[in-house]
Amino acid sequence: MPVKEGKMFIRALFDYDPNEDKAIPCKEAGLAFRKGDILQIMSQDDATWWQAKHEGDANPRAGLIPSKHFQERRFALRRPEVQIQPLKNSNRKSSGFRRSFRLSRKDKKTNKSMYECKKSDQYDTADIPTYEEVAKYRRQPNDKYRLVVLVGPVGVGLNELKRKLLISDTQHYGVTVPHTTRPRRSQESDGVEYIFISKHLFETDVQNNKFIEYGEYKNNYYGTSLDSVRSVLAKNKVCLLDVQPHTVKHLRTYEFKPFVIFIKPPSLDRLRETRKNAKIISSKDDKGTAKPFTEEDFQEMIKSAHVMESQYGHLFDKVIVNDDLATAYSELKTTFDRLETETFWVPVSWLH
Ligand code: 5GP
């Protein structure tokens, strides 16, 4: 169904410069935007070129932007592993946030379809990020806190920032208790360090999609469940979760309304300067002992941050550069305070 003119807001998930767009009918009529900008849609009469303006812009003149459908097609054509199959009854006048075309992805090695999805909007922010429809949300006193997801490369200081937040107010912030199948050690209590479960139950829970993430270590499984997030939120606490960025798309639901913070390293030079006496717990080290950072660690951190940002940057609500820990912490704290009191743009699907 076409939306009422001017009532639809979208978040741009890519950068757009009409001057570099060979397809636009008139470059001067185009509207440039950056990833993360909120745009107000003024008209969707044309299936290829929508008219939009920047949210809050007093200038009544709208500019042209590529429609969601058109932009998805252009992106998909640049990615050969994604195949486009036009729908038989595709409705050219649809808002673009309904069905537009089917995607099926071929696995490069087996040439088998890995999945076929009937609704292109399942790809809004995952495989072909173009735009997502958003609306304003402000947490009401009786609402659960939004889940706060922290992502960042190994060694960037994410755990230190999380620890500082936790000890600043243990009544207000909470973290999940992971599950494991390894035997409980004498000093450990069930439900404190870990929730200890059998391998059979763990595997069943994996089958039933109960885990946000899981891994295997020395023949035992470890993982973080959706229920462990729910139990922190049920205590009326802000749940701090650090995960790999690829898991974020599964958490983007009405229930969790995640706010995603990317902790980014500073420049290579600043890393060398500020971390020369610091230590890192290397992911390659079996015992988890801390060692001084090496040049390789710094390079790896920068590279990994770059990959995270380019692949998942459209899912980040806030980027904090951890140059100096105290400054990054204070920026983080301010972000949390704002989150609880201010209005934010969230996907419309989170409001129903
Ligand atoms: P330990 O058995 O010594 O407590 O932990 C062994 C390993 O399990 C550690 O390297 C730790 O990082 C990993 N681990 C602990 N919790 C989780 C989790 O929730 N998910 C995953 N993937 N690994 C975990």
mmCIF file of C-alpha atoms and ligand atoms in Angstrom:
data_model
loop_
_atom_site.group_PDB
_atom_site.id
_atom_site.type_symbol
_atom_site.label_atom_id
_atom_site.label_comp_id
_atom_site.label_asym_id
_atom_site.label_seq_id
_atom_site.Cartn_x
_atom_site.Cartn_y
_atom_site.Cartn_z
ATOM 1 C CA MET A 1 0.000 0.000 0.000
ATOM 2 C CA PRO A 2 1.478 3.400 -0.897
ATOM 3 C CA VAL A 3 2.157 5.533 2.163
ATOM 4 C CA LYS A 4 0.625 8.936 2.716
ATOM 5 C CA GLU A 5 2.854 11.594 1.216
ATOM 6 C CA GLY A 6 5.351 13.018 3.643
ATOM 7 C CA LYS A 7 4.452 10.585 6.435
ATOM 8 C CA MET A 8 7.137 8.066 5.835
ATOM 9 C CA PHE A 9 10.628 8.302 7.274
ATOM 10 C CA ILE A 10 13.527 6.116 6.298
ATOM 11 C CA ARG A 11 17.053 5.625 7.509
ATOM 12 C CA ALA A 12 19.593 5.538 4.688
ATOM 13 C CA LEU A 13 21.866 2.537 4.975
ATOM 14 C CA PHE A 14 24.338 3.628 2.302
ATOM 15 C CA ASP A 15 26.040 6.819 1.135
ATOM 16 C CA TYR A 16 24.584 8.446 -1.954
ATOM 17 C CA ASP A 17 25.940 11.179 -4.188
ATOM 18 C CA PRO A 18 23.736 12.074 -7.182
ATOM 19 C CA ASN A 19 26.774 13.556 -8.944
ATOM 20 C CA GLU A 20 28.203 10.058 -9.206
ATOM 21 C CA ASP A 21 24.973 8.437 -10.315
ATOM 22 C CA LYS A 22 24.884 7.853 -14.053
ATOM 23 C CA ALA A 23 21.223 6.766 -13.966
ATOM 24 C CA ILE A 24 19.671 9.829 -12.347
ATOM 25 C CA PRO A 25 17.625 11.862 -14.868
ATOM 26 C CA CYS A 26 18.941 15.191 -13.546
ATOM 27 C CA LYS A 27 21.919 15.417 -11.183
ATOM 28 C CA GLU A 28 20.900 18.865 -9.895
ATOM 29 C CA ALA A 29 17.550 17.409 -8.774
ATOM 30 C CA GLY A 30 19.237 14.666 -6.711
ATOM 31 C CA LEU A 31 19.491 14.599 -2.929
ATOM 32 C CA ALA A 32 22.848 13.569 -1.472
ATOM 33 C CA PHE A 33 22.823 11.641 1.813
ATOM 34 C CA ARG A 34 25.079 9.680 4.119
ATOM 35 C CA LYS A 35 24.619 6.311 5.757
ATOM 36 C CA GLY A 36 22.524 6.828 8.890
ATOM 37 C CA ASP A 37 20.717 9.977 7.683
ATOM 38 C CA ILE A 38 16.969 10.124 8.305
ATOM 39 C CA LEU A 39 15.016 11.105 5.200
ATOM 40 C CA GLN A 40 11.393 12.066 4.845
ATOM 41 C CA ILE A 41 9.740 10.562 1.788
ATOM 42 C CA MET A 42 7.639 13.146 0.003
ATOM 43 C CA SER A 43 6.563 11.066 -2.987
ATOM 44 C CA GLN A 44 6.813 7.490 -4.226
ATOM 45 C CA ASP A 45 4.814 8.030 -7.392
ATOM 46 C CA ASP A 46 7.728 6.959 -9.528
ATOM 47 C CA ALA A 47 8.892 3.349 -9.096
ATOM 48 C CA THR A 48 12.548 4.271 -9.688
ATOM 49 C CA TRP A 49 13.025 7.749 -8.249
ATOM 50 C CA TRP A 50 11.479 8.777 -4.970
ATOM 51 C CA GLN A 51 11.300 12.367 -3.780
ATOM 52 C CA ALA A 52 12.702 12.993 -0.329
ATOM 53 C CA LYS A 53 14.210 15.594 1.962
ATOM 54 C CA HIS A 54 16.366 15.431 5.048
ATOM 55 C CA GLU A 55 14.288 15.043 8.200
ATOM 56 C CA GLY A 56 13.797 18.391 9.906
ATOM 57 C CA ASP A 57 14.931 20.336 6.844
ATOM 58 C CA ALA A 58 12.739 23.443 6.664
ATOM 59 C CA ASN A 59 13.284 23.775 2.917
ATOM 60 C CA PRO A 60 10.094 22.407 1.331
ATOM 61 C CA ARG A 61 11.877 21.398 -1.892
ATOM 62 C CA ALA A 62 12.391 17.642 -2.175
ATOM 63 C CA GLY A 63 15.203 15.959 -4.126
ATOM 64 C CA LEU A 64 15.386 12.698 -6.037
ATOM 65 C CA ILE A 65 16.733 9.536 -4.446
ATOM 66 C CA PRO A 66 16.815 6.030 -5.910
ATOM 67 C CA SER A 67 13.806 3.959 -4.778
ATOM 68 C CA LYS A 68 14.450 1.005 -2.513
ATOM 69 C CA HIS A 69 13.567 -1.467 -5.219
ATOM 70 C CA PHE A 70 15.821 0.211 -7.790
ATOM 71 C CA GLN A 71 18.765 0.539 -5.417
ATOM 72 C CA GLU A 72 18.451 -3.073 -4.240
ATOM 73 C CA ARG A 73 18.570 -4.211 -7.840
ATOM 74 C CA ARG A 74 21.658 -2.117 -8.532
ATOM 75 C CA PHE A 75 23.425 -3.459 -5.459
ATOM 76 C CA ALA A 76 22.391 -7.021 -6.260
ATOM 77 C CA LEU A 77 23.705 -6.737 -9.818
ATOM 78 C CA ARG A 78 27.106 -5.821 -8.407
ATOM 79 C CA ARG A 79 27.046 -9.027 -6.356
ATOM 80 C CA PRO A 80 26.900 -12.055 -8.627
ATOM 81 C CA GLU A 81 26.097 -14.515 -5.820
ATOM 82 C CA VAL A 82 22.702 -12.867 -5.343
ATOM 83 C CA GLN A 83 20.163 -13.724 -8.021
ATOM 84 C CA ILE A 84 17.177 -11.589 -8.752
ATOM 85 C CA GLN A 85 13.879 -13.183 -9.685
ATOM 86 C CA PRO A 86 11.147 -10.663 -10.396
ATOM 87 C CA LEU A 87 7.841 -11.524 -8.762
ATOM 88 C CA LYS A 88 5.038 -12.433 -11.156
ATOM 89 C CA ASN A 89 2.628 -9.945 -9.630
ATOM 90 C CA SER A 90 5.066 -7.285 -8.609
ATOM 91 C CA ASN A 91 3.266 -4.118 -7.744
ATOM 92 C CA ARG A 92 5.176 -1.180 -9.111
ATOM 93 C CA LYS A 93 3.236 1.202 -6.931
ATOM 94 C CA SER A 94 4.035 -0.614 -3.697
ATOM 95 C CA SER A 95 5.872 1.310 -1.007
ATOM 96 C CA GLY A 96 8.965 -0.762 -1.664
ATOM 97 C CA PHE A 97 8.888 -2.046 1.868
ATOM 98 C CA ARG A 98 6.601 -4.891 0.941
ATOM 99 C CA ARG A 99 7.498 -7.639 -1.462
ATOM 100 C CA SER A 100 9.624 -6.440 -4.293
ATOM 101 C CA PHE A 101 11.591 -9.402 -5.591
ATOM 102 C CA ARG A 102 12.806 -12.753 -4.495
ATOM 103 C CA LEU A 103 16.374 -13.430 -3.729
ATOM 104 C CA SER A 104 18.070 -16.725 -3.680
ATOM 105 C CA ARG A 105 21.680 -17.129 -2.866
ATOM 106 C CA LYS A 106 23.824 -19.797 -4.396
ATOM 107 C CA ASP A 107 26.509 -21.328 -2.286
ATOM 108 C CA LYS A 108 29.699 -20.860 -4.310
ATOM 109 C CA LYS A 109 31.058 -24.351 -3.520
ATOM 110 C CA THR A 110 27.943 -26.525 -3.788
ATOM 111 C CA ASN A 111 25.930 -24.342 -6.162
ATOM 112 C CA LYS A 112 22.908 -25.118 -3.969
ATOM 113 C CA SER A 113 20.431 -22.495 -2.913
ATOM 114 C CA MET A 114 21.207 -21.674 0.691
ATOM 115 C CA TYR A 115 17.930 -19.947 1.233
ATOM 116 C CA GLU A 116 15.130 -18.418 -0.660
ATOM 117 C CA CYS A 117 13.237 -15.632 0.866
ATOM 118 C CA LYS A 118 9.891 -14.423 -0.283
ATOM 119 C CA LYS A 119 10.023 -11.118 1.477
ATOM 120 C CA SER A 120 12.785 -8.795 0.417
ATOM 121 C CA ASP A 121 12.276 -6.794 3.608
ATOM 122 C CA GLN A 122 14.059 -9.586 5.478
ATOM 123 C CA TYR A 123 17.145 -8.213 3.776
ATOM 124 C CA ASP A 124 16.533 -4.610 4.707
ATOM 125 C CA THR A 125 19.529 -4.325 6.921
ATOM 126 C CA ALA A 126 21.302 -7.538 6.288
ATOM 127 C CA ASP A 127 22.262 -8.556 2.806
ATOM 128 C CA ILE A 128 21.243 -5.598 0.674
ATOM 129 C CA PRO A 129 21.173 -2.577 2.928
ATOM 130 C CA THR A 130 19.419 0.324 1.227
ATOM 131 C CA TYR A 131 16.815 1.949 3.445
ATOM 132 C CA GLU A 132 14.742 0.935 6.426
ATOM 133 C CA GLU A 133 11.490 2.532 7.430
ATOM 134 C CA VAL A 134 11.792 4.169 10.843
ATOM 135 C CA ALA A 135 9.648 5.940 13.407
ATOM 136 C CA LYS A 136 10.379 7.822 16.597
ATOM 137 C CA TYR A 137 10.619 5.868 19.825
ATOM 138 C CA ARG A 138 11.052 7.113 23.339
ATOM 139 C CA ARG A 139 11.273 4.688 26.229
ATOM 140 C CA GLN A 140 8.292 4.946 28.574
ATOM 141 C CA PRO A 141 8.814 4.436 32.322
ATOM 142 C CA ASN A 142 7.215 0.978 32.235
ATOM 143 C CA ASP A 143 9.063 -0.218 29.136
ATOM 144 C CA LYS A 144 11.889 -2.704 29.510
ATOM 145 C CA TYR A 145 15.298 -1.217 28.832
ATOM 146 C CA ARG A 146 16.627 -1.550 25.341
ATOM 147 C CA LEU A 147 19.288 -4.217 24.916
ATOM 148 C CA VAL A 148 22.687 -2.597 24.487
ATOM 149 C CA VAL A 149 24.956 -4.469 22.124
ATOM 150 C CA LEU A 150 28.656 -3.673 22.147
ATOM 151 C CA VAL A 151 30.739 -4.702 19.186
ATOM 152 C CA GLY A 152 34.358 -4.120 18.358
ATOM 153 C CA PRO A 153 37.593 -5.874 17.413
ATOM 154 C CA VAL A 154 39.627 -7.949 19.888
ATOM 155 C CA GLY A 155 41.823 -5.750 22.073
ATOM 156 C CA VAL A 156 39.921 -2.500 21.469
ATOM 157 C CA GLY A 157 38.996 -2.234 25.155
ATOM 158 C CA LEU A 158 35.381 -3.270 24.935
ATOM 159 C CA ASN A 159 35.570 -5.550 27.986
ATOM 160 C CA GLU A 160 37.232 -2.852 30.050
ATOM 161 C CA LEU A 161 34.515 -0.353 29.124
ATOM 162 C CA LYS A 162 31.823 -2.907 29.917
ATOM 163 C CA ARG A 163 33.431 -3.714 33.273
ATOM 164 C CA LYS A 164 33.636 -0.023 34.205
ATOM 165 C CA LEU A 165 29.960 0.452 33.385
ATOM 166 C CA LEU A 166 28.943 -2.596 35.371
ATOM 167 C CA ILE A 167 30.800 -1.606 38.526
ATOM 168 C CA SER A 168 29.529 1.981 38.213
ATOM 169 C CA ASP A 169 26.025 0.737 39.051
ATOM 170 C CA THR A 170 25.498 -2.989 39.565
ATOM 171 C CA GLN A 171 21.786 -2.439 40.247
ATOM 172 C CA HIS A 172 21.287 -0.769 36.895
ATOM 173 C CA TYR A 173 23.518 -2.719 34.505
ATOM 174 C CA GLY A 174 23.617 -6.463 34.016
ATOM 175 C CA VAL A 175 25.317 -9.062 31.838
ATOM 176 C CA THR A 176 24.194 -12.454 30.604
ATOM 177 C CA VAL A 177 25.297 -15.728 32.196
ATOM 178 C CA PRO A 178 26.568 -18.065 29.460
ATOM 179 C CA HIS A 179 25.665 -21.744 29.140
ATOM 180 C CA THR A 180 28.285 -24.465 29.051
ATOM 181 C CA THR A 181 28.406 -28.243 28.831
ATOM 182 C CA ARG A 182 31.708 -28.542 30.705
ATOM 183 C CA PRO A 183 31.601 -29.861 34.284
ATOM 184 C CA ARG A 184 31.223 -27.305 37.045
ATOM 185 C CA ARG A 185 34.455 -26.524 38.909
ATOM 186 C CA SER A 186 34.435 -26.710 42.730
ATOM 187 C CA GLN A 187 34.493 -22.930 43.249
ATOM 188 C CA GLU A 188 31.731 -22.298 40.677
ATOM 189 C CA SER A 189 27.968 -22.102 41.266
ATOM 190 C CA ASP A 190 25.315 -22.947 38.718
ATOM 191 C CA GLY A 191 23.778 -19.759 37.312
ATOM 192 C CA VAL A 192 26.663 -17.536 38.439
ATOM 193 C CA GLU A 193 29.714 -18.158 36.246
ATOM 194 C CA TYR A 194 27.759 -20.379 33.857
ATOM 195 C CA ILE A 195 24.498 -22.234 33.490
ATOM 196 C CA PHE A 196 25.661 -25.848 33.326
ATOM 197 C CA ILE A 197 23.651 -28.067 30.983
ATOM 198 C CA SER A 198 24.089 -31.421 29.230
ATOM 199 C CA LYS A 199 25.404 -31.719 25.682
ATOM 200 C CA HIS A 200 22.092 -33.188 24.609
ATOM 201 C CA LEU A 201 20.126 -30.223 25.937
ATOM 202 C CA PHE A 202 22.626 -27.768 24.451
ATOM 203 C CA GLU A 203 22.284 -29.375 21.028
ATOM 204 C CA THR A 204 18.486 -29.335 21.280
ATOM 205 C CA ASP A 205 18.569 -25.665 22.237
ATOM 206 C CA VAL A 206 20.824 -24.911 19.269
ATOM 207 C CA GLN A 207 18.333 -26.700 16.997
ATOM 208 C CA ASN A 208 15.561 -24.596 18.485
ATOM 209 C CA ASN A 209 17.464 -21.338 17.842
ATOM 210 C CA LYS A 210 17.732 -20.554 21.527
ATOM 211 C CA PHE A 211 21.294 -19.283 21.252
ATOM 212 C CA ILE A 212 22.462 -15.912 20.045
ATOM 213 C CA GLU A 213 25.898 -17.409 19.554
ATOM 214 C CA TYR A 214 27.764 -20.500 20.609
ATOM 215 C CA GLY A 215 31.140 -22.131 20.153
ATOM 216 C CA GLU A 216 33.097 -25.230 21.016
ATOM 217 C CA TYR A 217 36.180 -25.272 23.192
ATOM 218 C CA LYS A 218 38.029 -28.429 24.291
ATOM 219 C CA ASN A 219 35.082 -30.667 23.413
ATOM 220 C CA ASN A 220 32.561 -28.578 25.292
ATOM 221 C CA TYR A 221 29.986 -26.112 24.075
ATOM 222 C CA TYR A 222 29.685 -22.561 25.330
ATOM 223 C CA GLY A 223 27.011 -20.102 24.314
ATOM 224 C CA THR A 224 24.802 -17.156 25.136
ATOM 225 C CA SER A 225 21.067 -17.756 25.007
ATOM 226 C CA LEU A 226 18.222 -15.388 24.190
ATOM 227 C CA ASP A 227 16.660 -16.367 27.525
ATOM 228 C CA SER A 228 19.740 -15.179 29.408
ATOM 229 C CA VAL A 229 19.184 -11.720 27.864
ATOM 230 C CA ARG A 230 15.504 -11.896 28.810
ATOM 231 C CA SER A 231 16.318 -12.716 32.402
ATOM 232 C CA VAL A 232 18.559 -9.618 32.752
ATOM 233 C CA LEU A 233 15.863 -7.404 31.204
ATOM 234 C CA ALA A 234 13.199 -8.959 33.450
ATOM 235 C CA LYS A 235 15.171 -7.702 36.466
ATOM 236 C CA ASN A 236 14.641 -4.213 35.056
ATOM 237 C CA LYS A 237 18.323 -3.840 34.242
ATOM 238 C CA VAL A 238 20.119 -2.601 31.165
ATOM 239 C CA CYS A 239 21.601 -5.711 29.564
ATOM 240 C CA LEU A 240 25.111 -5.246 28.151
ATOM 241 C CA LEU A 241 25.885 -7.807 25.516
ATOM 242 C CA ASP A 242 29.049 -8.123 23.485
ATOM 243 C CA VAL A 243 28.785 -10.259 20.398
ATOM 244 C CA GLN A 244 30.203 -10.668 16.927
ATOM 245 C CA PRO A 245 28.518 -8.132 14.618
ATOM 246 C CA HIS A 246 27.006 -10.827 12.387
ATOM 247 C CA THR A 247 24.659 -11.836 15.230
ATOM 248 C CA VAL A 248 23.192 -8.325 15.508
ATOM 249 C CA LYS A 249 20.635 -8.807 12.736
ATOM 250 C CA HIS A 250 19.004 -11.660 14.712
ATOM 251 C CA LEU A 251 18.639 -9.420 17.750
ATOM 252 C CA ARG A 252 16.964 -6.573 15.884
ATOM 253 C CA THR A 253 13.451 -7.326 17.086
ATOM 254 C CA TYR A 254 10.545 -5.567 18.709
ATOM 255 C CA GLU A 255 11.335 -7.463 21.911
ATOM 256 C CA PHE A 256 14.955 -6.312 22.312
ATOM 257 C CA LYS A 257 15.041 -3.020 20.403
ATOM 258 C CA PRO A 258 18.833 -3.220 20.474
ATOM 259 C CA PHE A 259 21.002 -0.137 20.522
ATOM 260 C CA VAL A 260 24.276 -1.086 18.887
ATOM 261 C CA ILE A 261 27.510 0.628 19.904
ATOM 262 C CA PHE A 262 30.642 0.057 17.889
ATOM 263 C CA ILE A 263 33.857 0.517 19.836
ATOM 264 C CA LYS A 264 36.404 1.578 17.275
ATOM 265 C CA PRO A 265 40.191 1.740 17.611
ATOM 266 C CA PRO A 266 41.960 5.054 17.006
ATOM 267 C CA SER A 267 44.599 5.382 14.262
ATOM 268 C CA LEU A 268 47.525 2.968 14.122
ATOM 269 C CA ASP A 269 49.852 5.666 15.414
ATOM 270 C CA ARG A 270 47.592 6.383 18.398
ATOM 271 C CA LEU A 271 47.331 2.656 19.139
ATOM 272 C CA ARG A 272 51.133 2.393 19.234
ATOM 273 C CA GLU A 273 51.343 5.462 21.441
ATOM 274 C CA THR A 274 48.532 4.696 23.885
ATOM 275 C CA ARG A 275 48.808 0.890 24.196
ATOM 276 C CA LYS A 276 52.561 0.458 24.384
ATOM 277 C CA ASN A 277 52.414 -0.664 28.028
ATOM 278 C CA ALA A 278 48.991 -2.328 27.847
ATOM 279 C CA LYS A 279 48.222 -6.021 27.504
ATOM 280 C CA ILE A 280 45.881 -8.049 25.325
ATOM 281 C CA ILE A 281 44.274 -11.439 25.911
ATOM 282 C CA SER A 282 44.988 -13.013 22.582
ATOM 283 C CA SER A 283 42.219 -15.096 21.016
ATOM 284 C CA LYS A 284 44.974 -17.436 19.816
ATOM 285 C CA ASP A 285 46.220 -18.053 23.326
ATOM 286 C CA ASP A 286 44.682 -21.174 24.807
ATOM 287 C CA LYS A 287 45.169 -20.176 28.435
ATOM 288 C CA GLY A 288 43.743 -16.695 28.065
ATOM 289 C CA THR A 289 46.831 -15.050 29.547
ATOM 290 C CA ALA A 290 47.427 -11.371 28.910
ATOM 291 C CA LYS A 291 50.468 -10.400 26.814
ATOM 292 C CA PRO A 292 51.833 -7.041 25.656
ATOM 293 C CA PHE A 293 50.332 -5.853 22.364
ATOM 294 C CA THR A 294 52.439 -6.556 19.294
ATOM 295 C CA GLU A 295 52.551 -4.563 16.063
ATOM 296 C CA GLU A 296 50.607 -7.441 14.503
ATOM 297 C CA ASP A 297 47.824 -7.054 17.116
ATOM 298 C CA PHE A 298 47.490 -3.356 16.240
ATOM 299 C CA GLN A 299 47.360 -4.025 12.512
ATOM 300 C CA GLU A 300 44.833 -6.828 13.044
ATOM 301 C CA MET A 301 42.660 -4.570 15.195
ATOM 302 C CA ILE A 302 42.551 -1.835 12.544
ATOM 303 C CA LYS A 303 41.855 -4.331 9.771
ATOM 304 C CA SER A 304 39.122 -6.090 11.720
ATOM 305 C CA ALA A 305 37.467 -2.767 12.658
ATOM 306 C CA HIS A 306 37.494 -1.755 9.014
ATOM 307 C CA VAL A 307 35.837 -5.011 7.930
ATOM 308 C CA MET A 308 33.228 -4.725 10.706
ATOM 309 C CA GLU A 309 32.398 -1.171 9.787
ATOM 310 C CA SER A 310 32.134 -1.789 6.075
ATOM 311 C CA GLN A 311 29.999 -4.929 6.451
ATOM 312 C CA TYR A 312 27.846 -3.996 9.435
ATOM 313 C CA GLY A 313 28.234 -0.226 9.801
ATOM 314 C CA HIS A 314 24.592 0.285 8.797
ATOM 315 C CA LEU A 315 23.564 -1.550 11.979
ATOM 316 C CA PHE A 316 25.565 0.673 14.345
ATOM 317 C CA ASP A 317 23.610 3.317 16.240
ATOM 318 C CA LYS A 318 26.686 4.879 17.766
ATOM 319 C CA VAL A 319 30.419 4.735 17.116
ATOM 320 C CA ILE A 320 32.805 5.471 19.994
ATOM 321 C CA VAL A 321 36.520 5.713 19.289
ATOM 322 C CA ASN A 322 38.473 4.261 22.198
ATOM 323 C CA ASP A 323 41.508 6.495 21.991
ATOM 324 C CA ASP A 324 41.719 7.340 25.657
ATOM 325 C CA LEU A 325 39.766 5.013 27.978
ATOM 326 C CA ALA A 326 38.452 7.749 30.299
ATOM 327 C CA THR A 327 37.107 9.821 27.386
ATOM 328 C CA ALA A 328 35.554 6.786 25.694
ATOM 329 C CA TYR A 329 33.949 5.766 28.975
ATOM 330 C CA SER A 330 32.457 9.193 29.539
ATOM 331 C CA GLU A 331 31.065 9.188 25.971
ATOM 332 C CA LEU A 332 29.598 5.757 26.629
ATOM 333 C CA LYS A 333 27.984 6.895 29.875
ATOM 334 C CA THR A 334 26.460 9.957 28.184
ATOM 335 C CA THR A 335 25.087 7.701 25.440
ATOM 336 C CA PHE A 336 23.414 5.477 28.062
ATOM 337 C CA ASP A 337 21.869 8.465 29.814
ATOM 338 C CA ARG A 338 20.506 9.793 26.516
ATOM 339 C CA LEU A 339 19.166 6.371 25.603
ATOM 340 C CA GLU A 340 16.934 6.322 28.633
ATOM 341 C CA THR A 341 15.470 9.781 28.211
ATOM 342 C CA GLU A 342 15.621 10.903 24.581
ATOM 343 C CA THR A 343 13.749 10.036 21.409
ATOM 344 C CA PHE A 344 15.399 7.786 18.834
ATOM 345 C CA TRP A 345 14.567 6.600 15.352
ATOM 346 C CA VAL A 346 13.939 2.860 15.310
ATOM 347 C CA PRO A 347 12.557 0.474 12.658
ATOM 348 C CA VAL A 348 8.766 0.874 12.457
ATOM 349 C CA SER A 349 8.345 -2.852 13.038
ATOM 350 C CA TRP A 350 9.628 -2.350 16.616
ATOM 351 C CA LEU A 351 6.657 -0.214 17.532
ATOM 352 C CA HIS A 352 3.769 -2.598 16.865
HETATM 353 P P1 5GP B 1 36.350 -21.821 30.831
HETATM 354 O O1 5GP B 1 35.850 -23.219 30.628
HETATM 355 O O2 5GP B 1 37.795 -21.785 31.199
HETATM 356 O O3 5GP B 1 35.487 -21.041 31.782
HETATM 357 O O4 5GP B 1 36.202 -21.068 29.400
HETATM 358 C C1 5GP B 1 36.769 -21.634 28.270
HETATM 359 C C2 5GP B 1 36.500 -20.799 27.051
HETATM 360 O O5 5GP B 1 35.105 -20.671 26.778
HETATM 361 C C3 5GP B 1 37.035 -19.395 27.166
HETATM 362 O O6 5GP B 1 37.950 -19.202 26.105
HETATM 363 C C4 5GP B 1 35.835 -18.520 27.009
HETATM 364 O O7 5GP B 1 36.139 -17.366 26.267
HETATM 365 C C5 5GP B 1 34.848 -19.394 26.247
HETATM 366 N N1 5GP B 1 33.476 -18.970 26.514
HETATM 367 C C6 5GP B 1 32.929 -18.643 27.694
HETATM 368 N N2 5GP B 1 31.654 -18.251 27.554
HETATM 369 C C7 5GP B 1 31.370 -18.315 26.236
HETATM 370 C C8 5GP B 1 30.189 -18.011 25.448
HETATM 371 O O8 5GP B 1 29.152 -17.587 25.927
HETATM 372 N N3 5GP B 1 30.302 -18.224 24.116
HETATM 373 C C9 5GP B 1 31.425 -18.679 23.532
HETATM 374 N N4 5GP B 1 31.422 -18.850 22.192
HETATM 375 N N5 5GP B 1 32.549 -18.960 24.224
HETATM 376 C C10 5GP B 1 32.527 -18.778 25.567
#
